[in-house]
Coordinates of C-alpha atoms in Angstrom, one line a residue:
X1 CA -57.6 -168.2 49.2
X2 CA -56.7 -171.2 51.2
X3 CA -57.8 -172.2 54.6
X4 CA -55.2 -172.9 57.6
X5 CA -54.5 -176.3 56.9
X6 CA -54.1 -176.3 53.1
X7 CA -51.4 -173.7 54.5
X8 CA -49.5 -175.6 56.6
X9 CA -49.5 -178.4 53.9
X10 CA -48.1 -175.8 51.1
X11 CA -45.4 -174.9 53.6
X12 CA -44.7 -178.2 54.6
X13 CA -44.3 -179.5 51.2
X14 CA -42.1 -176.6 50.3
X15 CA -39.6 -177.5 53.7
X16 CA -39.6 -181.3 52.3
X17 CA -38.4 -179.7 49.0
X18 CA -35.6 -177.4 50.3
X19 CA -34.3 -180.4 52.5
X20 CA -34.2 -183.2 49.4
X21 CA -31.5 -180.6 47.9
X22 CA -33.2 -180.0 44.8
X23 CA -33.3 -176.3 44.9
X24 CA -29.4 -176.3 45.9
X25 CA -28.1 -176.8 42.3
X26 CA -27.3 -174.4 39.8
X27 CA -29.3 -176.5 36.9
X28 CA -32.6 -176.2 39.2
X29 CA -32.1 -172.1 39.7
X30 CA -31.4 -171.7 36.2
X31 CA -34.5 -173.6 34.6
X32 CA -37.0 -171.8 37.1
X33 CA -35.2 -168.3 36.0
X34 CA -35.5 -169.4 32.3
X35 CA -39.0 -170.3 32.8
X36 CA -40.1 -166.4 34.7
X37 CA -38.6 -165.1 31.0
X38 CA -40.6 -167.3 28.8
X39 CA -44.1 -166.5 31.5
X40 CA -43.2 -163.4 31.0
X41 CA -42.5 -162.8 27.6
X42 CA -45.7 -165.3 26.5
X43 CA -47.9 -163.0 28.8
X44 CA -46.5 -160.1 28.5
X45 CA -49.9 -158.5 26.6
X46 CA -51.9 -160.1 29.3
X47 CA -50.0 -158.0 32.0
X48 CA -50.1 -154.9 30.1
X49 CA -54.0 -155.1 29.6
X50 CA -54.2 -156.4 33.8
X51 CA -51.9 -153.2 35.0
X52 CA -54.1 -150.8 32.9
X53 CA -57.0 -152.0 34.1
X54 CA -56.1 -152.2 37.6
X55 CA -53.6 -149.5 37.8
X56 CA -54.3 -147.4 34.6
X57 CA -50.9 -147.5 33.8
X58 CA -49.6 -147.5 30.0
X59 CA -48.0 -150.4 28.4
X60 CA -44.7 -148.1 28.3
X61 CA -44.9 -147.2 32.1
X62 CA -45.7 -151.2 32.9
X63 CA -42.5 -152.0 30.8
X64 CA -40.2 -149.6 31.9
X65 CA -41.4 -150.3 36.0
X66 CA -42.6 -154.0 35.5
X67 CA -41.8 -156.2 32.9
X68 CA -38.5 -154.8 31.8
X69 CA -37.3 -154.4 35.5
X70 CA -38.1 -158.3 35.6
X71 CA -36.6 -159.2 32.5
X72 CA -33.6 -157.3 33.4
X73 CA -33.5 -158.9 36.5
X74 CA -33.5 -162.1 35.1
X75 CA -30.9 -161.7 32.6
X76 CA -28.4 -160.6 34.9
X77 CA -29.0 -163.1 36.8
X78 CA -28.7 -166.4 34.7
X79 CA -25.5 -164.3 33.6
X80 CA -24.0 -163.9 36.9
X81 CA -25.5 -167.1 38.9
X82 CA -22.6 -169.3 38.4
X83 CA -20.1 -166.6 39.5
X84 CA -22.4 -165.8 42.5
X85 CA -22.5 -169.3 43.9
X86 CA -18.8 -169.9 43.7
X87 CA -17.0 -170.6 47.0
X88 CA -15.1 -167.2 47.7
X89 CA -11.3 -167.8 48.6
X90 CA -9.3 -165.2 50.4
X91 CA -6.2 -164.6 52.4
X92 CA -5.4 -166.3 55.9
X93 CA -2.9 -165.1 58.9
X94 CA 0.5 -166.8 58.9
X95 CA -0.9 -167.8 62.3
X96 CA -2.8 -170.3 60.9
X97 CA -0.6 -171.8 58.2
X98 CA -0.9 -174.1 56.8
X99 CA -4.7 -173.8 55.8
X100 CA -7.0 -172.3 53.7
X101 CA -10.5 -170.5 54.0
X102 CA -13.5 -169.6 51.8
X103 CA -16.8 -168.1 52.0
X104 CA -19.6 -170.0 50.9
X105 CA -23.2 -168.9 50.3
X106 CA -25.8 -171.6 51.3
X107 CA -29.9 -170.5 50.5
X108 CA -31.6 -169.4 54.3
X109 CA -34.6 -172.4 53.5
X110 CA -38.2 -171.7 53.3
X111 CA -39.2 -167.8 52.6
X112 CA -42.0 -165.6 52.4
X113 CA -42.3 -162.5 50.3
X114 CA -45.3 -160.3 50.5
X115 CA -46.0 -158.1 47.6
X116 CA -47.0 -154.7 47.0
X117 CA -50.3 -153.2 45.0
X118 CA -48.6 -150.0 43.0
X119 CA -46.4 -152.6 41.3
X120 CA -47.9 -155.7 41.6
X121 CA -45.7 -158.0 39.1
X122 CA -42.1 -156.6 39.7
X123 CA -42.3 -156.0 43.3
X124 CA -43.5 -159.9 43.9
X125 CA -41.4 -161.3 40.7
X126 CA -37.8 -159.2 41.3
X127 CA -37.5 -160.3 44.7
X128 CA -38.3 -164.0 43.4
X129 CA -35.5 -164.0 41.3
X130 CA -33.0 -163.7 44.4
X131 CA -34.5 -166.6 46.2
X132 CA -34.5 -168.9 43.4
X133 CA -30.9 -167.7 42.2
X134 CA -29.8 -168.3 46.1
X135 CA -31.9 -171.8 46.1
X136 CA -34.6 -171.1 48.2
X137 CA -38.4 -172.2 48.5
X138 CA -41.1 -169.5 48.7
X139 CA -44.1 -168.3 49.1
X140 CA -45.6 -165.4 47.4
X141 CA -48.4 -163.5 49.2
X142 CA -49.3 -160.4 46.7
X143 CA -51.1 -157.7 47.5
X144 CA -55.1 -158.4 47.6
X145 CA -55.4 -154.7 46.5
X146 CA -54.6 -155.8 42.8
X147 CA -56.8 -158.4 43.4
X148 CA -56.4 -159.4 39.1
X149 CA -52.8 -158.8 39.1
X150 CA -53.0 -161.6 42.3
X151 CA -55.1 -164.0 40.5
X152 CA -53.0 -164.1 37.4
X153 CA -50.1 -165.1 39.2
X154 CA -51.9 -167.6 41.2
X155 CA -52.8 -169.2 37.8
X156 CA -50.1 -168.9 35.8
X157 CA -47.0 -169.4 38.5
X158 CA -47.8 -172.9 38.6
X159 CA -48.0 -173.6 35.2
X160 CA -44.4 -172.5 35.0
X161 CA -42.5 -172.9 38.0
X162 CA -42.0 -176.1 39.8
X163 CA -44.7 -176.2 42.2
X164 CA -43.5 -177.7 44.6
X165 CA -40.6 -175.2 45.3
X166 CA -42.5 -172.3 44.8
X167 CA -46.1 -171.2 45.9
X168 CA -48.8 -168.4 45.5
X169 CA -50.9 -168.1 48.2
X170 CA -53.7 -165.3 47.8
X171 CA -55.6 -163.5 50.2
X172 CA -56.5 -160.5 52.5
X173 CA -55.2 -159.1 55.8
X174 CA -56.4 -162.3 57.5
X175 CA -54.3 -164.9 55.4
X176 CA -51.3 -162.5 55.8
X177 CA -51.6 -163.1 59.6
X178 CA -51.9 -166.0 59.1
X179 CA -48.7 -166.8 57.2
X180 CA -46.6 -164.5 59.8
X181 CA -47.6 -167.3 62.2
X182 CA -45.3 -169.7 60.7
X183 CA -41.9 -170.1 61.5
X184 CA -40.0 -168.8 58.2
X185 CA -36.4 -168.9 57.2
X186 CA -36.5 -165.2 55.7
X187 CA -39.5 -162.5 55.3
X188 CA -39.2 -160.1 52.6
X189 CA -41.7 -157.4 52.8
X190 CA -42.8 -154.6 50.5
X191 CA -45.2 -152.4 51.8
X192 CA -45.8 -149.3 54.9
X193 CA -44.1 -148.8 57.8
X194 CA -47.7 -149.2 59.8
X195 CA -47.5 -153.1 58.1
X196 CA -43.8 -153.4 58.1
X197 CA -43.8 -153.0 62.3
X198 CA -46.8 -156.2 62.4
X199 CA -44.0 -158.2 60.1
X200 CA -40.7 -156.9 61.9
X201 CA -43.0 -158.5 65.6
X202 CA -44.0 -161.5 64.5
X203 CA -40.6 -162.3 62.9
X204 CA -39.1 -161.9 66.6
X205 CA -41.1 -164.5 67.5
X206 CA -39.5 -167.3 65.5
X207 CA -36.1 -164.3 64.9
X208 CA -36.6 -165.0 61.3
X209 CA -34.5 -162.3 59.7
X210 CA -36.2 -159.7 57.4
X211 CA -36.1 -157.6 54.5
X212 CA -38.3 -154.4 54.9
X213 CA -38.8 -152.3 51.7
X214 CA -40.6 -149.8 53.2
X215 CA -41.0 -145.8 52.0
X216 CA -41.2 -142.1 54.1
X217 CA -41.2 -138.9 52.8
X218 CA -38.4 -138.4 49.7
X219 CA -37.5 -135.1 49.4
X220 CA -36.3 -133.3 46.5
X221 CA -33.5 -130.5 46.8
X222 CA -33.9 -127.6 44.1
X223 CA -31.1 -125.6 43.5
X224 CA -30.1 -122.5 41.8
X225 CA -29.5 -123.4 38.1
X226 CA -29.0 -122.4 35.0
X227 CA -32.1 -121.6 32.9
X228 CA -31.6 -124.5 30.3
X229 CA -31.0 -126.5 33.6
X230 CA -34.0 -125.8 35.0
X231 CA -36.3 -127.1 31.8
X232 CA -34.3 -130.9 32.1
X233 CA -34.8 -130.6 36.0
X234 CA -38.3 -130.0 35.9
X235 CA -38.7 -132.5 33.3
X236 CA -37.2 -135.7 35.7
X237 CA -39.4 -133.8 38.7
X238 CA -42.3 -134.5 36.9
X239 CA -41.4 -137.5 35.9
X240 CA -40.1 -138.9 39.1
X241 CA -43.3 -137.8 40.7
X242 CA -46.6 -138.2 38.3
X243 CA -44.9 -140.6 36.1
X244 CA -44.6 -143.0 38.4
X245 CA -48.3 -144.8 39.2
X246 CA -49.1 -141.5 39.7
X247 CA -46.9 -140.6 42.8
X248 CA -48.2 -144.2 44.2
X249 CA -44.1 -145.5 44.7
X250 CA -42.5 -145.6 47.7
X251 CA -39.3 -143.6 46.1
X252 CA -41.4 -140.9 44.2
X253 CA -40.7 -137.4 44.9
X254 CA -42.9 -136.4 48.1
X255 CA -42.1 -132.3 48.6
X256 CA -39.5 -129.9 47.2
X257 CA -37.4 -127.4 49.3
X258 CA -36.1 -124.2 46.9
X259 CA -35.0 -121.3 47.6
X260 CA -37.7 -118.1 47.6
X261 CA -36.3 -116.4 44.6
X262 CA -36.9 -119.3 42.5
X263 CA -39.9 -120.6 44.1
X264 CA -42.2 -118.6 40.8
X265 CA -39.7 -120.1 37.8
X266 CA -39.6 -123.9 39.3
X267 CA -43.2 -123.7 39.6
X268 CA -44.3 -122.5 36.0
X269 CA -41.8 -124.7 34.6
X270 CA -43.2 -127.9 36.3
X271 CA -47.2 -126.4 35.0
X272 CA -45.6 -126.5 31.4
X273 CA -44.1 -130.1 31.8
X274 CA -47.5 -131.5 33.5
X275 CA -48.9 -130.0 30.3
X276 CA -47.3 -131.1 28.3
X277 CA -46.4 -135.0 29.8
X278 CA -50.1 -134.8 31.3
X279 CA -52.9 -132.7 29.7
X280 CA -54.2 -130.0 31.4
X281 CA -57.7 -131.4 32.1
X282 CA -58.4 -134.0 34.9
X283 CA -61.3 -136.2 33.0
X284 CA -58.5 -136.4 30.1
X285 CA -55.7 -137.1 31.3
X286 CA -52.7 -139.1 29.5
X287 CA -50.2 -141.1 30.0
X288 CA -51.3 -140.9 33.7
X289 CA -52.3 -144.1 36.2
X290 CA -55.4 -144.1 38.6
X291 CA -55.1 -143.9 42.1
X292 CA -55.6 -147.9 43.4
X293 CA -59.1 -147.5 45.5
X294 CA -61.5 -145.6 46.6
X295 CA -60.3 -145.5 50.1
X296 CA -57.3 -143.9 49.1
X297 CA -58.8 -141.2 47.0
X298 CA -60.6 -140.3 49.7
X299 CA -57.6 -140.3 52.0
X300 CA -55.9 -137.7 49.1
X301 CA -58.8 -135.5 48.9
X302 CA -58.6 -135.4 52.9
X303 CA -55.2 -133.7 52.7
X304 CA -56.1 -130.8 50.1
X305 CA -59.6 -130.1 51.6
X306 CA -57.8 -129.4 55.2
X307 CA -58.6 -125.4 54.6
X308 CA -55.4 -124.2 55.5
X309 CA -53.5 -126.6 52.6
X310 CA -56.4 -125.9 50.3
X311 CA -55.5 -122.3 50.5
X312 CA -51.8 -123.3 49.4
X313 CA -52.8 -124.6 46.0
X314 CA -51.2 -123.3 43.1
X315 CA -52.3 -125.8 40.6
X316 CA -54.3 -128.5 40.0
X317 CA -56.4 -129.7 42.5
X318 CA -59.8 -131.4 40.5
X319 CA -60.7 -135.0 41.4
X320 CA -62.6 -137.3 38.7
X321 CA -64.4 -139.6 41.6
X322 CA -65.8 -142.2 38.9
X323 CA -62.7 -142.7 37.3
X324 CA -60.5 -142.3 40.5
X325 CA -58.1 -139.8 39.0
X326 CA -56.2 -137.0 40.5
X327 CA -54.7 -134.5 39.1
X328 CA -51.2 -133.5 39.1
X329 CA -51.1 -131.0 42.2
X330 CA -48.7 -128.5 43.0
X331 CA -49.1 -126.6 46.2
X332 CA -46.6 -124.0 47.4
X333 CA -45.9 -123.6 51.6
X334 CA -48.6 -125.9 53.4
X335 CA -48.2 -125.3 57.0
X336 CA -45.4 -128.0 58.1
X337 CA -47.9 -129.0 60.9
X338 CA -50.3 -130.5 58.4
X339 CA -51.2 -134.0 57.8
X340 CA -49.7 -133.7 53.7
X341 CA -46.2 -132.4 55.2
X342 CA -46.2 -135.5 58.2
X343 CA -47.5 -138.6 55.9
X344 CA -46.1 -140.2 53.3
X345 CA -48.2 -139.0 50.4
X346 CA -48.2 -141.7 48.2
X347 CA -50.2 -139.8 45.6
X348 CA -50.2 -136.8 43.0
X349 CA -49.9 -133.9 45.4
X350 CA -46.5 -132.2 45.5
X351 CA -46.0 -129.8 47.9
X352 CA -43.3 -127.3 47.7
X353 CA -41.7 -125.3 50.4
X354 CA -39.6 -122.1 50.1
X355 CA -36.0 -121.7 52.4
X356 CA -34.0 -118.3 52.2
X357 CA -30.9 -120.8 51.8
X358 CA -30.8 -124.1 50.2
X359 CA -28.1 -125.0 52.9
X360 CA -31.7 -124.8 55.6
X361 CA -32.7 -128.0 53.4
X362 CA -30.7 -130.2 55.4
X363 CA -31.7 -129.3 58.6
X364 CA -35.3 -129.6 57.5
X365 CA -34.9 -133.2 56.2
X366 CA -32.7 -134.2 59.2
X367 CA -35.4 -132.9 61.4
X368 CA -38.0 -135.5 59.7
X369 CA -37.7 -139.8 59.3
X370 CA -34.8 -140.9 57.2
X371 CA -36.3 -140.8 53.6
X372 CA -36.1 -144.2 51.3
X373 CA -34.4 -141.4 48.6
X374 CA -32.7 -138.4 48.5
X375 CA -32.9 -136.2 45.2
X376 CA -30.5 -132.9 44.7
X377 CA -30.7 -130.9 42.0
X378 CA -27.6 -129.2 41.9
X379 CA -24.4 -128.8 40.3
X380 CA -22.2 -127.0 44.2
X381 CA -19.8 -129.8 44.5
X382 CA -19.2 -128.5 48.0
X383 CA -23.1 -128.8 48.5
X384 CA -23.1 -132.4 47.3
X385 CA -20.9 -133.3 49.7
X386 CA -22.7 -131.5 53.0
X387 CA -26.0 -133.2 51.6
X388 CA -24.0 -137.0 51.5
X389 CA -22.1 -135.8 54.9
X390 CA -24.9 -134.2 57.1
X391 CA -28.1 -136.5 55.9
X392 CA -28.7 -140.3 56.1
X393 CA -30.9 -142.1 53.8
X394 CA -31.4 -145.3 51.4
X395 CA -30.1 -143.8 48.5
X396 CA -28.6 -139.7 46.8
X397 CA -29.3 -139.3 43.5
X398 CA -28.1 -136.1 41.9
X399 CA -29.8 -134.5 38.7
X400 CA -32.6 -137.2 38.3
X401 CA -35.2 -138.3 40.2
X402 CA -35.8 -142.9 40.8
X403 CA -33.4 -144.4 38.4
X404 CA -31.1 -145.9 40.8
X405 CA -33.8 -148.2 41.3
X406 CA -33.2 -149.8 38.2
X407 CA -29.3 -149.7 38.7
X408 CA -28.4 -153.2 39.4
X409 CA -25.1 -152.3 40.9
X410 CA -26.2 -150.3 43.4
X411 CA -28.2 -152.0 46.2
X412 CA -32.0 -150.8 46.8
X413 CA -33.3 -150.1 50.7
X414 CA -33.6 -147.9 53.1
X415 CA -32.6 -146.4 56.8
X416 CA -34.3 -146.1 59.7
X417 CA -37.8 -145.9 59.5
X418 CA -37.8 -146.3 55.5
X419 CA -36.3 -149.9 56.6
X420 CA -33.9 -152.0 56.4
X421 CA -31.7 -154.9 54.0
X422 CA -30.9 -154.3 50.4
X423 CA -31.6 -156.1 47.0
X424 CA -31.3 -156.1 43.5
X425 CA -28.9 -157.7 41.4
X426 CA -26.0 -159.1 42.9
X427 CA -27.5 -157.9 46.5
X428 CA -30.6 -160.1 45.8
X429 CA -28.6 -162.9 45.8
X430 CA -27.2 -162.1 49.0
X431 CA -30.3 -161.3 50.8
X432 CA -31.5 -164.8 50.4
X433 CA -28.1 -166.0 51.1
X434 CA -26.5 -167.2 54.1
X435 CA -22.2 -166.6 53.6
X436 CA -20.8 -169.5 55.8
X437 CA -17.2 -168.9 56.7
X438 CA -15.3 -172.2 56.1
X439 CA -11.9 -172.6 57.4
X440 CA -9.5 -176.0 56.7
X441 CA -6.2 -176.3 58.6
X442 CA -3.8 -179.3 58.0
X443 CA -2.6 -182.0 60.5
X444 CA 1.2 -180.9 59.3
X445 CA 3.2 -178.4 61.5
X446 CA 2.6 -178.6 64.8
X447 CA 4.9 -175.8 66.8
X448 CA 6.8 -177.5 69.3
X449 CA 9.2 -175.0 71.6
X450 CA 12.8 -175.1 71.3
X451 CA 12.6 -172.8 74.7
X452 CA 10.6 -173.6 77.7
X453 CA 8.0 -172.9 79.2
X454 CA 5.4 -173.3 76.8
X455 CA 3.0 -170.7 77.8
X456 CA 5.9 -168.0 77.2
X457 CA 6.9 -169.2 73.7
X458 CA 2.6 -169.4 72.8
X459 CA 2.5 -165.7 74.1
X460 CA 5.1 -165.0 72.0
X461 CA 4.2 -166.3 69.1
X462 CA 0.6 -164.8 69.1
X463 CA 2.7 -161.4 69.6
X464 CA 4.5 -161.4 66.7
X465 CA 1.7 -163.2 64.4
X466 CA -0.9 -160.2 65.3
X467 CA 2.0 -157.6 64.6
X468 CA 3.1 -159.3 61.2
X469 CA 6.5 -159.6 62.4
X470 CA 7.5 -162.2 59.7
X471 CA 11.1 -162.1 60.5
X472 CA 10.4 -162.3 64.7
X473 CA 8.4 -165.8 63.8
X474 CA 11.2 -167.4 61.8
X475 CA 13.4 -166.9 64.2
X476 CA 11.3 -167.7 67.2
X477 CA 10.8 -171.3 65.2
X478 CA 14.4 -171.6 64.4
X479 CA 15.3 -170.8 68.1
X480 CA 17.4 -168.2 67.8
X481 CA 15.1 -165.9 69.5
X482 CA 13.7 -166.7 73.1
X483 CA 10.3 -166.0 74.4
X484 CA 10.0 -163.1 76.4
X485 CA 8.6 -164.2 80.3
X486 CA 5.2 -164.2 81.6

């Protein structure tokens, strides 16, 4: 943790970097993206053993949602870098002819990125590949809730990256104010909508633009489907919600709507996939991370011991206190008044609430935030359609429940209240990107009027240029056709 005025140095030194130019060329971006691949594949054991101990997630779970996502990140990247930064030409007006225009993307400067805790490496590395491939600065402020996962980076950025372009700074709430004093060129946030608001007003103050990845309340549409259907559905419910750092991700599954008369078959399907994914028994669970602290365990078990939601549980339920594990929950028709149907959940507790009609689920969602994510399980084209027609939210994903997170051509954010700007892949890029529209005319053809007055024969002109009447201008120039009057 640094002090105010070691601080103000780091950021000082990294605005004396941006403005010698180094960052700006392609050899620089590609070096410091070369050099994230080789930390991460020479550390790679080292992050597995950090996440498990902080997170209790397996090394397949940390690959699939950390390193590979980083890796993959990377790749595309150093693949597509040279491409991105090209000048982008396009097509002018004859109005202005002769000339030519082109968009150009230029980094924003100096920018802060503040990390997550449930994925500690991607969610401060992935955006860190979009501000080095636009040519940025940065600083990294991860989440002092994976305090090890923090210190790690801290260490080992350095020894990596060039220092002077890029910086960790660690700390708590307090250094985090502390950073949102300074006057930034971007902000890119990870995190709630309770923190994303203190970001969004102290970015007014200097209007830094910002990036907030923020959550809400995904729901997950259930519809009627065949039997074999039903046994995949299940399958990517329960993976999109418990395999996930254990429902701790922002687009995890948060409560299912499903019709009445298949209420009882979704829900002994889903206890035979936790099973069988899971165990059966909280103190021996697999394949299953711990919830982060204590303070949010506690904040979990406050939403099932409410009575009237404790009455509503139809399985799971236990707690393992020492160990911090929860385990898989599944209750059927909370009251929608309660706490666990108003919060984002961020935990293993799925509630699941009957409709007569599946059609009702759209009015229900629309009646709530706009989610981060949308899931339907169905295979109504008509119904696909009403759900991407009549509801608004950061992403639809039919038949599967968080892979369009790792879909690079598709950009990740949200709406509304789940927030606001879009990254990964190419859209990385351009979040850290500034596209400057350049436009070059020539000192040859200058229209001179063959017809006074002038005024009449510019109004003219602009008339037919705006209507694309090609053969009106050529014969306006050649003076065969006069100016209407003013």
């Amino acid at each position: 943790m640094e002090d105010d005025h070691g601080v103000r140095r780091s950021v000082e030194e990294l605005r004396q970097t941006f403005k010698s130019g180094k960052t700006r060329g392609v050899d620089w971006r590609k070096s410091q993206l070369r050099a994230i691949l080789r930390l991460i594949e020479e550390n790679k054991d080292n992050f597995y053993k950090l996440l498990q101990s902080e997170l209790g997630k397996h090394p397949v779970e940390s690959y699939r949602d950390e390193i590979g996502i980083v890796k993959k990140s990377v790749d595309l990247a150093l693949s597509c870098i040279d491409q991105w930064m090209s000048p982008k030409k396009g097509w002018l007006p004859l109005l202005f002819l002769p000339a030519s225009r082109k968009l150009l993307s230029e980094p924003l400067g100096v920018v802060l990125i503040i990390g997550s805790w449930n994925f500690p490496i991607s969610l401060i590395l992935d955006p860190l590949i979009g501000a080095i491939s636009a040519g940025n600065t940065v600083v990294l402020k991860p989440s002092e809730l994976a305090p090890n996962c923090s210190s790690f980076l801290a260490k080992l950025l350095p020894v990596y990256l060039d220092s002077k372009a890029i910086k960790v700074i660690e700390g708590g709430r307090e250094v985090s104010n502390q950073l949102l004093e300074y006057k930034w060129d971007k902000i890119f946030f990870t995190g709630s909508v309770k923190v994303g608001k203190v970001v969004m007003a102290a970015a007014a103050k200097h209007l830094t633009p910002v990036t907030l990845e923020l959550g809400g309340k995904c729901p997950a549409i259930f519809d009627s489907l065949p039997n074999a259907d039903i046994k995949v559905a299940t399958k990517r419910v329960a993976s999109g919600k418990w395999g996930a750092c254990c429902g701790q991700a922002c687009i995890g599954v948060d409560y299912m709507l499903v019709e009445q008369k298949i209420a009882t078959t979704l829900i002994e399907e889903l206890k035979k996939t936790i099973k069988t994914f899971y165990g059966d028994d909280v103190r021996n669970l697999k394949n299953m991370s711990k919830i982060i602290n204590k303070f949010h365990f506690d904040r979990l078990r406050n939403l099932l011991e409410d009575p009237a939601v404790a009455n509503c549980i139809v399985y799971g339920g236990s707690f393992d206190e020492k160990n911090l594990i929860i385990e898989p929950t599944i209750l059927l028709d909370p009251p929608l008044n309660a706490e666990i149907m108003n919060e984002e959940i961020f935990g293993p507790l799925l509630p699941i609430i009957t409709l007569d009609d599946i059609k009702e689920s759209i009015e229900f969602i629309n009646s709530k935030s706009k989610p981060l994510a949308l899931y339907a399980f169905t295979k109504n084209e008509n119904f696909k359609k009403q759900i991407l027609t009549e509801t608004s939210s950061g992403s639809v994903t039919f038949n599967d429940t968080m892979i369009q997170f790792a879909c690079d051509d598709l950009p990740f954010g949200g709406v509304g209240q789940s927030g606001f700007g879009r990254y990964h892949g190419k859209y990385s890029f351009d979040a850290f990107s500034h596209e400057k529209a350049v436009l070059e005319r020539s000192f040859y053809f200058e229209l001179e009027p063959r017809h006074p007055p002038w005024n009449n024969f510019k109004l003219e002109f602009l008339r037919l240029a705006y209507n694309y009447d090609y053969v009106g201008l050529v014969l306006l120039l050649l003076g065969l056709k006069k100016p209407l009057s003013s």
